[in-house]
Amino acid sequence: MTPRPRLILFCGVFGVMAASFALGQESQDPASHHDHSSSQVSAPQPPAAPTPADAQTPADAQTPSEAAHVPPDPPQHPMGDMPYHEMSALMQMDDAARTAMVLFDQLEWRNTTEGNAVAWDAEAWYGGDVNKVWLRSEGERVGGTTQGARADLLWDHTFARWWSVQAGGRQDFGTGPGRTWAAIGVQGLAPYWFNTEATFYVGEQGRTAMRLKSEYELLFTQRLILQPEAEANLYGKADPARQLGSGLSDLEIGLRLRYEVRREFAPYVGVVWARSFGGTADRIRESGGNPSDVQFVAGLRAWF
């Protein structure tokens, strides 16, 4: 090989080695890598986490209620151990406590076809959450004479969240001879908030009867309440001495609007439609009466 080609080959090899050495140094130099990356557009970085001072809400950003709130002082006298009966009496949370109530659901004046009348529908009970003694009474006085009145004395036992079973006796008084009945039934809160009573009676000489009652309270406001109510009485056999026929004897549907001056004191006005059926209606016609009557009522609902 002549000297000139050798010189060209040597220079080429030397140039390749120098280029390789320069590239290796550049990849290991962090400063040069940083300078190279800084020439490009940097990626967005997440915001820094707020410091505890930044996380606090400034006073001027609080709502008026938050700014006016003053936390209560910590307890100064820790409560020590005490027996159950003392704790329940102190906190008034005794599940076994006995309570009582007297309710005049209806105490009213009515204008009937026989004249002005005074009617009542009242109840009272005493006992605990599960077992109670229950007293119910309703009736009507027309012209100073008590007609169609009754009183029930019952033992009430709660068997479900909204329902209780009742058993006891009933006494009828007023026009005609008195009647005594054994009673068993249920009462409670039906779906859609209907207060419901269903009671079956067994009396002397094979007499049977059933009483069905339901009412509902529609709140226009917390004090103005409309109360629809329906009650029906059925008898297994006729009782001519008390002017009662067998089957469906009577049906009464009422609509009363009351205003609760206090929860315990509420005057009301309303209208009642009363209708007798079957043999009961026939006996009323024979005596010169009208088996159907629309009555305007005004009264008072009170409890204590």
PDB file of C-alpha atoms in Angstrom:
ATOM      1  CA  MET A   1       0.000   0.000   0.000  1.00  0.00           C
ATOM      2  CA  THR A   2       1.356   3.436  -0.901  1.00  0.00           C
ATOM      3  CA  PRO A   3       1.964   6.050   1.852  1.00  0.00           C
ATOM      4  CA  ARG A   4      -0.990   8.253   0.800  1.00  0.00           C
ATOM      5  CA  PRO A   5      -3.753   5.568   1.189  1.00  0.00           C
ATOM      6  CA  ARG A   6      -2.273   4.558   4.550  1.00  0.00           C
ATOM      7  CA  LEU A   7      -2.459   8.123   5.796  1.00  0.00           C
ATOM      8  CA  ILE A   8      -6.098   8.428   4.696  1.00  0.00           C
ATOM      9  CA  LEU A   9      -7.048   5.130   6.465  1.00  0.00           C
ATOM     10  CA  PHE A  10      -5.268   6.197   9.665  1.00  0.00           C
ATOM     11  CA  CYS A  11      -7.069   9.551   9.740  1.00  0.00           C
ATOM     12  CA  GLY A  12     -10.465   7.868   9.237  1.00  0.00           C
ATOM     13  CA  VAL A  13      -9.964   5.403  12.130  1.00  0.00           C
ATOM     14  CA  PHE A  14      -8.743   8.198  14.391  1.00  0.00           C
ATOM     15  CA  GLY A  15     -11.831  10.314  13.552  1.00  0.00           C
ATOM     16  CA  VAL A  16     -14.246   7.458  14.357  1.00  0.00           C
ATOM     17  CA  MET A  17     -12.558   6.875  17.759  1.00  0.00           C
ATOM     18  CA  ALA A  18     -12.708  10.582  18.631  1.00  0.00           C
ATOM     19  CA  ALA A  19     -16.413  10.817  17.777  1.00  0.00           C
ATOM     20  CA  SER A  20     -17.215   7.758  19.916  1.00  0.00           C
ATOM     21  CA  PHE A  21     -15.310   9.201  22.876  1.00  0.00           C
ATOM     22  CA  ALA A  22     -17.169  12.553  22.608  1.00  0.00           C
ATOM     23  CA  LEU A  23     -20.585  10.893  22.532  1.00  0.00           C
ATOM     24  CA  GLY A  24     -19.772   8.810  25.636  1.00  0.00           C
ATOM     25  CA  GLN A  25     -18.749  11.891  27.605  1.00  0.00           C
ATOM     26  CA  GLU A  26     -21.934  13.758  26.673  1.00  0.00           C
ATOM     27  CA  SER A  27     -24.225  10.919  27.925  1.00  0.00           C
ATOM     28  CA  GLN A  28     -22.444  10.836  31.299  1.00  0.00           C
ATOM     29  CA  ASP A  29     -22.426  14.642  31.879  1.00  0.00           C
ATOM     30  CA  PRO A  30     -25.607  15.636  33.861  1.00  0.00           C
ATOM     31  CA  ALA A  31     -25.039  19.326  33.279  1.00  0.00           C
ATOM     32  CA  SER A  32     -25.046  18.884  29.542  1.00  0.00           C
ATOM     33  CA  HIS A  33     -28.162  16.658  29.805  1.00  0.00           C
ATOM     34  CA  HIS A  34     -29.933  19.323  31.856  1.00  0.00           C
ATOM     35  CA  ASP A  35     -29.001  22.003  29.321  1.00  0.00           C
ATOM     36  CA  HIS A  36     -30.344  19.827  26.560  1.00  0.00           C
ATOM     37  CA  SER A  37     -33.683  19.139  28.319  1.00  0.00           C
ATOM     38  CA  SER A  38     -34.155  22.758  29.328  1.00  0.00           C
ATOM     39  CA  SER A  39     -34.348  23.738  25.700  1.00  0.00           C
ATOM     40  CA  GLN A  40     -37.575  21.653  25.417  1.00  0.00           C
ATOM     41  CA  VAL A  41     -41.042  22.554  26.836  1.00  0.00           C
ATOM     42  CA  SER A  42     -41.282  21.278  30.453  1.00  0.00           C
ATOM     43  CA  ALA A  43     -44.311  19.133  31.528  1.00  0.00           C
ATOM     44  CA  PRO A  44     -46.854  20.752  33.935  1.00  0.00           C
ATOM     45  CA  GLN A  45     -46.212  19.988  37.611  1.00  0.00           C
ATOM     46  CA  PRO A  46     -48.967  19.366  40.241  1.00  0.00           C
ATOM     47  CA  PRO A  47     -49.588  22.217  42.680  1.00  0.00           C
ATOM     48  CA  ALA A  48     -47.861  22.043  45.982  1.00  0.00           C
ATOM     49  CA  ALA A  49     -49.858  20.729  48.952  1.00  0.00           C
ATOM     50  CA  PRO A  50     -51.288  23.480  51.133  1.00  0.00           C
ATOM     51  CA  THR A  51     -49.655  24.103  54.439  1.00  0.00           C
ATOM     52  CA  PRO A  52     -51.716  23.808  57.670  1.00  0.00           C
ATOM     53  CA  ALA A  53     -51.938  27.595  57.833  1.00  0.00           C
ATOM     54  CA  ASP A  54     -53.397  27.723  54.313  1.00  0.00           C
ATOM     55  CA  ALA A  55     -55.962  24.988  55.155  1.00  0.00           C
ATOM     56  CA  GLN A  56     -57.597  27.083  57.868  1.00  0.00           C
ATOM     57  CA  THR A  57     -60.616  29.185  56.892  1.00  0.00           C
ATOM     58  CA  PRO A  58     -60.053  32.870  57.512  1.00  0.00           C
ATOM     59  CA  ALA A  59     -62.456  34.547  59.928  1.00  0.00           C
ATOM     60  CA  ASP A  60     -63.899  36.835  57.275  1.00  0.00           C
ATOM     61  CA  ALA A  61     -64.831  33.769  55.110  1.00  0.00           C
ATOM     62  CA  GLN A  62     -66.994  32.143  57.850  1.00  0.00           C
ATOM     63  CA  THR A  63     -70.782  32.260  57.813  1.00  0.00           C
ATOM     64  CA  PRO A  64     -72.493  34.375  60.498  1.00  0.00           C
ATOM     65  CA  SER A  65     -73.656  31.235  62.350  1.00  0.00           C
ATOM     66  CA  GLU A  66     -70.141  29.795  62.350  1.00  0.00           C
ATOM     67  CA  ALA A  67     -68.637  33.041  63.552  1.00  0.00           C
ATOM     68  CA  ALA A  68     -71.237  33.337  66.343  1.00  0.00           C
ATOM     69  CA  HIS A  69     -70.869  29.746  67.513  1.00  0.00           C
ATOM     70  CA  VAL A  70     -69.366  29.392  70.970  1.00  0.00           C
ATOM     71  CA  PRO A  71     -68.437  25.837  71.956  1.00  0.00           C
ATOM     72  CA  PRO A  72     -69.694  24.700  75.372  1.00  0.00           C
ATOM     73  CA  ASP A  73     -67.372  24.450  78.309  1.00  0.00           C
ATOM     74  CA  PRO A  74     -66.037  20.996  79.112  1.00  0.00           C
ATOM     75  CA  PRO A  75     -67.771  19.182  81.992  1.00  0.00           C
ATOM     76  CA  GLN A  76     -66.591  20.390  85.364  1.00  0.00           C
ATOM     77  CA  HIS A  77     -68.037  17.540  87.429  1.00  0.00           C
ATOM     78  CA  PRO A  78     -67.714  14.112  85.765  1.00  0.00           C
ATOM     79  CA  MET A  79     -70.617  11.786  86.573  1.00  0.00           C
ATOM     80  CA  GLY A  80     -69.675   8.800  88.681  1.00  0.00           C
ATOM     81  CA  ASP A  81     -71.114   5.313  88.661  1.00  0.00           C
ATOM     82  CA  MET A  82     -74.712   4.940  89.813  1.00  0.00           C
ATOM     83  CA  PRO A  83     -77.346   2.180  89.952  1.00  0.00           C
ATOM     84  CA  TYR A  84     -79.666   1.697  86.976  1.00  0.00           C
ATOM     85  CA  HIS A  85     -82.793   2.976  88.728  1.00  0.00           C
ATOM     86  CA  GLU A  86     -81.027   6.223  89.713  1.00  0.00           C
ATOM     87  CA  MET A  87     -79.684   6.761  86.173  1.00  0.00           C
ATOM     88  CA  SER A  88     -83.085   6.068  84.556  1.00  0.00           C
ATOM     89  CA  ALA A  89     -84.797   8.462  86.972  1.00  0.00           C
ATOM     90  CA  LEU A  90     -82.168  11.154  86.343  1.00  0.00           C
ATOM     91  CA  MET A  91     -82.369  10.849  82.543  1.00  0.00           C
ATOM     92  CA  GLN A  92     -86.120  10.075  82.470  1.00  0.00           C
ATOM     93  CA  MET A  93     -85.539   7.040  80.253  1.00  0.00           C
ATOM     94  CA  ASP A  94     -87.231   4.276  82.248  1.00  0.00           C
ATOM     95  CA  ASP A  95     -88.761   1.836  79.748  1.00  0.00           C
ATOM     96  CA  ALA A  96     -90.798   0.201  82.513  1.00  0.00           C
ATOM     97  CA  ALA A  97     -92.393   3.428  83.755  1.00  0.00           C
ATOM     98  CA  ARG A  98     -96.191   3.518  84.107  1.00  0.00           C
ATOM     99  CA  THR A  99     -97.994   6.346  82.331  1.00  0.00           C
ATOM    100  CA  ALA A 100    -101.615   7.403  81.951  1.00  0.00           C
ATOM    101  CA  MET A 101    -103.719   9.423  79.532  1.00  0.00           C
ATOM    102  CA  VAL A 102    -107.319  10.620  79.256  1.00  0.00           C
ATOM    103  CA  LEU A 103    -108.544  11.659  75.787  1.00  0.00           C
ATOM    104  CA  PHE A 104    -111.882  13.222  74.842  1.00  0.00           C
ATOM    105  CA  ASP A 105    -111.610  12.687  71.101  1.00  0.00           C
ATOM    106  CA  GLN A 106    -115.150  14.018  70.609  1.00  0.00           C
ATOM    107  CA  LEU A 107    -117.142  16.122  73.046  1.00  0.00           C
ATOM    108  CA  GLU A 108    -119.667  17.854  70.830  1.00  0.00           C
ATOM    109  CA  TRP A 109    -123.069  19.347  70.130  1.00  0.00           C
ATOM    110  CA  ARG A 110    -125.107  17.946  67.227  1.00  0.00           C
ATOM    111  CA  ASN A 111    -128.326  19.032  65.498  1.00  0.00           C
ATOM    112  CA  THR A 112    -130.183  15.770  64.857  1.00  0.00           C
ATOM    113  CA  THR A 113    -133.651  15.160  63.429  1.00  0.00           C
ATOM    114  CA  GLU A 114    -134.825  14.462  67.001  1.00  0.00           C
ATOM    115  CA  GLY A 115    -133.404  17.724  68.342  1.00  0.00           C
ATOM    116  CA  ASN A 116    -130.160  19.018  69.775  1.00  0.00           C
ATOM    117  CA  ALA A 117    -127.887  16.316  71.119  1.00  0.00           C
ATOM    118  CA  VAL A 118    -124.679  15.986  73.088  1.00  0.00           C
ATOM    119  CA  ALA A 119    -122.313  13.228  71.946  1.00  0.00           C
ATOM    120  CA  TRP A 120    -119.045  11.944  73.317  1.00  0.00           C
ATOM    121  CA  ASP A 121    -116.260   9.569  72.318  1.00  0.00           C
ATOM    122  CA  ALA A 122    -113.613   9.227  75.014  1.00  0.00           C
ATOM    123  CA  GLU A 123    -110.918   6.824  76.143  1.00  0.00           C
ATOM    124  CA  ALA A 124    -108.357   6.477  78.906  1.00  0.00           C
ATOM    125  CA  TRP A 125    -105.482   4.122  79.545  1.00  0.00           C
ATOM    126  CA  TYR A 126    -102.890   3.335  82.185  1.00  0.00           C
ATOM    127  CA  GLY A 127     -99.847   1.077  81.972  1.00  0.00           C
ATOM    128  CA  GLY A 128     -96.456   0.540  80.340  1.00  0.00           C
ATOM    129  CA  ASP A 129     -95.223   0.155  76.793  1.00  0.00           C
ATOM    130  CA  VAL A 130     -96.486  -3.430  76.417  1.00  0.00           C
ATOM    131  CA  ASN A 131     -99.462  -3.902  78.740  1.00  0.00           C
ATOM    132  CA  LYS A 132    -102.178  -1.360  79.561  1.00  0.00           C
ATOM    133  CA  VAL A 133    -105.649  -1.119  81.029  1.00  0.00           C
ATOM    134  CA  TRP A 134    -107.891   0.590  78.466  1.00  0.00           C
ATOM    135  CA  LEU A 135    -111.291   2.232  78.993  1.00  0.00           C
ATOM    136  CA  ARG A 136    -113.439   3.424  76.065  1.00  0.00           C
ATOM    137  CA  SER A 137    -116.876   4.992  76.017  1.00  0.00           C
ATOM    138  CA  GLU A 138    -119.138   6.650  73.470  1.00  0.00           C
ATOM    139  CA  GLY A 139    -122.777   7.628  73.290  1.00  0.00           C
ATOM    140  CA  GLU A 140    -125.357  10.317  72.676  1.00  0.00           C
ATOM    141  CA  ARG A 141    -127.924  12.196  74.757  1.00  0.00           C
ATOM    142  CA  VAL A 142    -130.967  13.612  72.986  1.00  0.00           C
ATOM    143  CA  GLY A 143    -133.576  15.614  74.899  1.00  0.00           C
ATOM    144  CA  GLY A 144    -132.059  14.582  78.219  1.00  0.00           C
ATOM    145  CA  THR A 145    -132.190  10.853  77.346  1.00  0.00           C
ATOM    146  CA  THR A 146    -129.114   8.713  76.815  1.00  0.00           C
ATOM    147  CA  GLN A 147    -129.321   6.674  73.601  1.00  0.00           C
ATOM    148  CA  GLY A 148    -127.052   3.957  72.254  1.00  0.00           C
ATOM    149  CA  ALA A 149    -124.238   4.419  74.786  1.00  0.00           C
ATOM    150  CA  ARG A 150    -121.593   1.854  75.658  1.00  0.00           C
ATOM    151  CA  ALA A 151    -118.415   1.419  77.744  1.00  0.00           C
ATOM    152  CA  ASP A 152    -115.538  -1.027  77.146  1.00  0.00           C
ATOM    153  CA  LEU A 153    -113.007  -2.079  79.785  1.00  0.00           C
ATOM    154  CA  LEU A 154    -110.096  -3.844  78.074  1.00  0.00           C
ATOM    155  CA  TRP A 155    -106.643  -5.252  78.682  1.00  0.00           C
ATOM    156  CA  ASP A 156    -104.311  -4.070  75.907  1.00  0.00           C
ATOM    157  CA  HIS A 157    -101.165  -6.017  74.934  1.00  0.00           C
ATOM    158  CA  THR A 158     -98.746  -4.836  72.244  1.00  0.00           C
ATOM    159  CA  PHE A 159     -97.734  -7.706  69.933  1.00  0.00           C
ATOM    160  CA  ALA A 160     -96.208  -5.786  66.994  1.00  0.00           C
ATOM    161  CA  ARG A 161     -94.618  -2.413  66.350  1.00  0.00           C
ATOM    162  CA  TRP A 162     -97.913  -0.696  65.482  1.00  0.00           C
ATOM    163  CA  TRP A 163    -100.534  -3.144  66.753  1.00  0.00           C
ATOM    164  CA  SER A 164    -102.023  -4.394  70.001  1.00  0.00           C
ATOM    165  CA  VAL A 165    -104.612  -7.021  70.923  1.00  0.00           C
ATOM    166  CA  GLN A 166    -107.404  -6.147  73.350  1.00  0.00           C
ATOM    167  CA  ALA A 167    -109.641  -8.348  75.470  1.00  0.00           C
ATOM    168  CA  GLY A 168    -112.227  -7.574  78.138  1.00  0.00           C
ATOM    169  CA  GLY A 169    -115.887  -6.650  78.389  1.00  0.00           C
ATOM    170  CA  ARG A 170    -118.482  -4.162  77.186  1.00  0.00           C
ATOM    171  CA  GLN A 171    -121.618  -2.783  78.781  1.00  0.00           C
ATOM    172  CA  ASP A 172    -124.450  -1.188  76.774  1.00  0.00           C
ATOM    173  CA  PHE A 173    -126.766   1.278  78.491  1.00  0.00           C
ATOM    174  CA  GLY A 174    -129.297   3.906  77.524  1.00  0.00           C
ATOM    175  CA  THR A 175    -132.572   3.215  75.719  1.00  0.00           C
ATOM    176  CA  GLY A 176    -133.762  -0.365  76.262  1.00  0.00           C
ATOM    177  CA  PRO A 177    -132.355  -3.074  78.511  1.00  0.00           C
ATOM    178  CA  GLY A 178    -128.636  -3.145  79.266  1.00  0.00           C
ATOM    179  CA  ARG A 179    -126.464  -5.715  77.501  1.00  0.00           C
ATOM    180  CA  THR A 180    -123.186  -7.234  78.644  1.00  0.00           C
ATOM    181  CA  TRP A 181    -120.618  -8.557  76.182  1.00  0.00           C
ATOM    182  CA  ALA A 182    -117.240 -10.248  76.207  1.00  0.00           C
ATOM    183  CA  ALA A 183    -114.856  -8.461  73.840  1.00  0.00           C
ATOM    184  CA  ILE A 184    -111.705  -9.270  71.876  1.00  0.00           C
ATOM    185  CA  GLY A 185    -110.124  -7.224  69.103  1.00  0.00           C
ATOM    186  CA  VAL A 186    -107.131  -5.415  67.674  1.00  0.00           C
ATOM    187  CA  GLN A 187    -106.229  -1.791  67.247  1.00  0.00           C
ATOM    188  CA  GLY A 188    -103.286  -0.097  65.616  1.00  0.00           C
ATOM    189  CA  LEU A 189    -101.917   1.935  62.761  1.00  0.00           C
ATOM    190  CA  ALA A 190    -102.773   0.520  59.336  1.00  0.00           C
ATOM    191  CA  PRO A 191    -100.767   1.360  56.177  1.00  0.00           C
ATOM    192  CA  TYR A 192    -101.012   4.996  55.079  1.00  0.00           C
ATOM    193  CA  TRP A 193    -101.461   6.076  58.739  1.00  0.00           C
ATOM    194  CA  PHE A 194    -105.056   5.001  59.316  1.00  0.00           C
ATOM    195  CA  ASN A 195    -105.895   4.487  62.997  1.00  0.00           C
ATOM    196  CA  THR A 196    -107.974   1.312  63.011  1.00  0.00           C
ATOM    197  CA  GLU A 197    -110.068  -0.597  65.555  1.00  0.00           C
ATOM    198  CA  ALA A 198    -111.803  -3.942  65.020  1.00  0.00           C
ATOM    199  CA  THR A 199    -113.587  -5.551  67.986  1.00  0.00           C
ATOM    200  CA  PHE A 200    -115.693  -8.704  68.140  1.00  0.00           C
ATOM    201  CA  TYR A 201    -118.287  -9.196  70.892  1.00  0.00           C
ATOM    202  CA  VAL A 202    -120.120 -12.221  72.303  1.00  0.00           C
ATOM    203  CA  GLY A 203    -123.146 -11.608  74.514  1.00  0.00           C
ATOM    204  CA  GLU A 204    -125.962 -13.406  76.294  1.00  0.00           C
ATOM    205  CA  GLN A 205    -128.452 -15.644  74.475  1.00  0.00           C
ATOM    206  CA  GLY A 206    -126.040 -16.238  71.607  1.00  0.00           C
ATOM    207  CA  ARG A 207    -125.748 -12.596  70.598  1.00  0.00           C
ATOM    208  CA  THR A 208    -122.717 -11.498  68.598  1.00  0.00           C
ATOM    209  CA  ALA A 209    -121.604  -8.110  67.357  1.00  0.00           C
ATOM    210  CA  MET A 210    -118.696  -6.412  65.624  1.00  0.00           C
ATOM    211  CA  ARG A 211    -117.516  -2.826  65.685  1.00  0.00           C
ATOM    212  CA  LEU A 212    -115.210  -1.367  63.022  1.00  0.00           C
ATOM    213  CA  LYS A 213    -113.697   2.096  63.220  1.00  0.00           C
ATOM    214  CA  SER A 214    -111.049   3.960  61.244  1.00  0.00           C
ATOM    215  CA  GLU A 215    -109.837   7.550  61.231  1.00  0.00           C
ATOM    216  CA  TYR A 216    -107.149   9.620  59.570  1.00  0.00           C
ATOM    217  CA  GLU A 217    -105.519  12.970  60.318  1.00  0.00           C
ATOM    218  CA  LEU A 218    -104.683  15.312  57.441  1.00  0.00           C
ATOM    219  CA  LEU A 219    -102.416  18.164  58.549  1.00  0.00           C
ATOM    220  CA  PHE A 220    -102.908  21.427  56.667  1.00  0.00           C
ATOM    221  CA  THR A 221    -100.524  23.053  59.164  1.00  0.00           C
ATOM    222  CA  GLN A 222     -99.065  21.952  62.483  1.00  0.00           C
ATOM    223  CA  ARG A 223    -102.237  23.253  64.173  1.00  0.00           C
ATOM    224  CA  LEU A 224    -105.024  23.024  61.561  1.00  0.00           C
ATOM    225  CA  ILE A 225    -106.030  19.362  61.128  1.00  0.00           C
ATOM    226  CA  LEU A 226    -108.810  17.688  59.150  1.00  0.00           C
ATOM    227  CA  GLN A 227    -109.978  14.364  60.625  1.00  0.00           C
ATOM    228  CA  PRO A 228    -112.153  12.001  58.539  1.00  0.00           C
ATOM    229  CA  GLU A 229    -113.693   9.117  60.490  1.00  0.00           C
ATOM    230  CA  ALA A 230    -115.940   6.132  59.785  1.00  0.00           C
ATOM    231  CA  GLU A 231    -117.592   3.680  62.180  1.00  0.00           C
ATOM    232  CA  ALA A 232    -119.824   0.669  61.521  1.00  0.00           C
ATOM    233  CA  ASN A 233    -121.706  -1.721  63.852  1.00  0.00           C
ATOM    234  CA  LEU A 234    -122.894  -5.198  62.901  1.00  0.00           C
ATOM    235  CA  TYR A 235    -125.030  -7.684  64.892  1.00  0.00           C
ATOM    236  CA  GLY A 236    -125.439 -11.409  64.497  1.00  0.00           C
ATOM    237  CA  LYS A 237    -129.095 -11.468  65.529  1.00  0.00           C
ATOM    238  CA  ALA A 238    -131.870  -8.948  65.991  1.00  0.00           C
ATOM    239  CA  ASP A 239    -132.526  -7.289  69.349  1.00  0.00           C
ATOM    240  CA  PRO A 240    -136.006  -5.684  69.116  1.00  0.00           C
ATOM    241  CA  ALA A 241    -135.828  -4.398  72.702  1.00  0.00           C
ATOM    242  CA  ARG A 242    -132.992  -2.077  71.668  1.00  0.00           C
ATOM    243  CA  GLN A 243    -134.367  -1.472  68.143  1.00  0.00           C
ATOM    244  CA  LEU A 244    -131.518  -3.352  66.480  1.00  0.00           C
ATOM    245  CA  GLY A 245    -131.722  -5.581  63.432  1.00  0.00           C
ATOM    246  CA  SER A 246    -129.320  -8.280  62.298  1.00  0.00           C
ATOM    247  CA  GLY A 247    -126.482  -7.631  59.860  1.00  0.00           C
ATOM    248  CA  LEU A 248    -125.149  -4.138  59.244  1.00  0.00           C
ATOM    249  CA  SER A 249    -126.981  -1.996  61.772  1.00  0.00           C
ATOM    250  CA  ASP A 250    -125.573   1.514  61.307  1.00  0.00           C
ATOM    251  CA  LEU A 251    -122.812   3.457  59.612  1.00  0.00           C
ATOM    252  CA  GLU A 252    -121.524   6.870  60.606  1.00  0.00           C
ATOM    253  CA  ILE A 253    -119.087   8.959  58.547  1.00  0.00           C
ATOM    254  CA  GLY A 254    -117.769  12.233  59.934  1.00  0.00           C
ATOM    255  CA  LEU A 255    -115.480  15.025  58.840  1.00  0.00           C
ATOM    256  CA  ARG A 256    -114.104  17.377  61.517  1.00  0.00           C
ATOM    257  CA  LEU A 257    -111.777  20.343  61.179  1.00  0.00           C
ATOM    258  CA  ARG A 258    -109.972  21.301  64.378  1.00  0.00           C
ATOM    259  CA  TYR A 259    -107.510  23.975  65.403  1.00  0.00           C
ATOM    260  CA  GLU A 260    -105.053  23.061  68.136  1.00  0.00           C
ATOM    261  CA  VAL A 261    -104.717  26.140  70.329  1.00  0.00           C
ATOM    262  CA  ARG A 262    -102.495  23.829  72.313  1.00  0.00           C
ATOM    263  CA  ARG A 263    -101.833  20.167  71.631  1.00  0.00           C
ATOM    264  CA  GLU A 264    -104.095  19.351  74.562  1.00  0.00           C
ATOM    265  CA  PHE A 265    -106.907  21.748  73.601  1.00  0.00           C
ATOM    266  CA  ALA A 266    -108.506  21.881  70.145  1.00  0.00           C
ATOM    267  CA  PRO A 267    -111.995  23.196  69.249  1.00  0.00           C
ATOM    268  CA  TYR A 268    -113.497  21.890  66.011  1.00  0.00           C
ATOM    269  CA  VAL A 269    -116.468  22.041  63.648  1.00  0.00           C
ATOM    270  CA  GLY A 270    -117.665  19.404  61.240  1.00  0.00           C
ATOM    271  CA  VAL A 271    -120.406  17.414  59.575  1.00  0.00           C
ATOM    272  CA  VAL A 272    -121.616  13.840  60.206  1.00  0.00           C
ATOM    273  CA  TRP A 273    -123.684  11.542  58.023  1.00  0.00           C
ATOM    274  CA  ALA A 274    -125.445   8.768  59.970  1.00  0.00           C
ATOM    275  CA  ARG A 275    -127.398   5.957  58.295  1.00  0.00           C
ATOM    276  CA  SER A 276    -129.180   2.881  59.633  1.00  0.00           C
ATOM    277  CA  PHE A 277    -129.667  -0.279  57.566  1.00  0.00           C
ATOM    278  CA  GLY A 278    -131.771  -3.438  57.448  1.00  0.00           C
ATOM    279  CA  GLY A 279    -133.955  -4.261  60.409  1.00  0.00           C
ATOM    280  CA  THR A 280    -132.603  -1.322  62.399  1.00  0.00           C
ATOM    281  CA  ALA A 281    -133.774   1.114  59.696  1.00  0.00           C
ATOM    282  CA  ASP A 282    -137.203  -0.598  59.582  1.00  0.00           C
ATOM    283  CA  ARG A 283    -137.715  -0.154  63.316  1.00  0.00           C
ATOM    284  CA  ILE A 284    -136.723   3.519  63.101  1.00  0.00           C
ATOM    285  CA  ARG A 285    -139.258   4.088  60.313  1.00  0.00           C
ATOM    286  CA  GLU A 286    -141.966   2.309  62.334  1.00  0.00           C
ATOM    287  CA  SER A 287    -141.327   4.664  65.236  1.00  0.00           C
ATOM    288  CA  GLY A 288    -141.630   7.696  62.918  1.00  0.00           C
ATOM    289  CA  GLY A 289    -137.934   8.465  62.613  1.00  0.00           C
ATOM    290  CA  ASN A 290    -135.625   8.914  59.649  1.00  0.00           C
ATOM    291  CA  PRO A 291    -132.920   6.255  59.180  1.00  0.00           C
ATOM    292  CA  SER A 292    -130.634   8.757  57.416  1.00  0.00           C
ATOM    293  CA  ASP A 293    -129.485  12.022  58.951  1.00  0.00           C
ATOM    294  CA  VAL A 294    -126.936  14.747  58.172  1.00  0.00           C
ATOM    295  CA  GLN A 295    -125.762  16.539  61.295  1.00  0.00           C
ATOM    296  CA  PHE A 296    -123.640  19.609  61.850  1.00  0.00           C
ATOM    297  CA  VAL A 297    -121.356  19.362  64.864  1.00  0.00           C
ATOM    298  CA  ALA A 298    -119.209  21.670  66.981  1.00  0.00           C
ATOM    299  CA  GLY A 299    -117.104  20.513  69.867  1.00  0.00           C
ATOM    300  CA  LEU A 300    -113.832  20.178  71.671  1.00  0.00           C
ATOM    301  CA  ARG A 301    -110.996  17.676  71.558  1.00  0.00           C
ATOM    302  CA  ALA A 302    -108.913  17.602  74.736  1.00  0.00           C
ATOM    303  CA  TRP A 303    -106.483  15.303  76.493  1.00  0.00           C
ATOM    304  CA  PHE A 304    -104.422  15.260  79.655  1.00  0.00           C
TER     305      PHE A 304
END
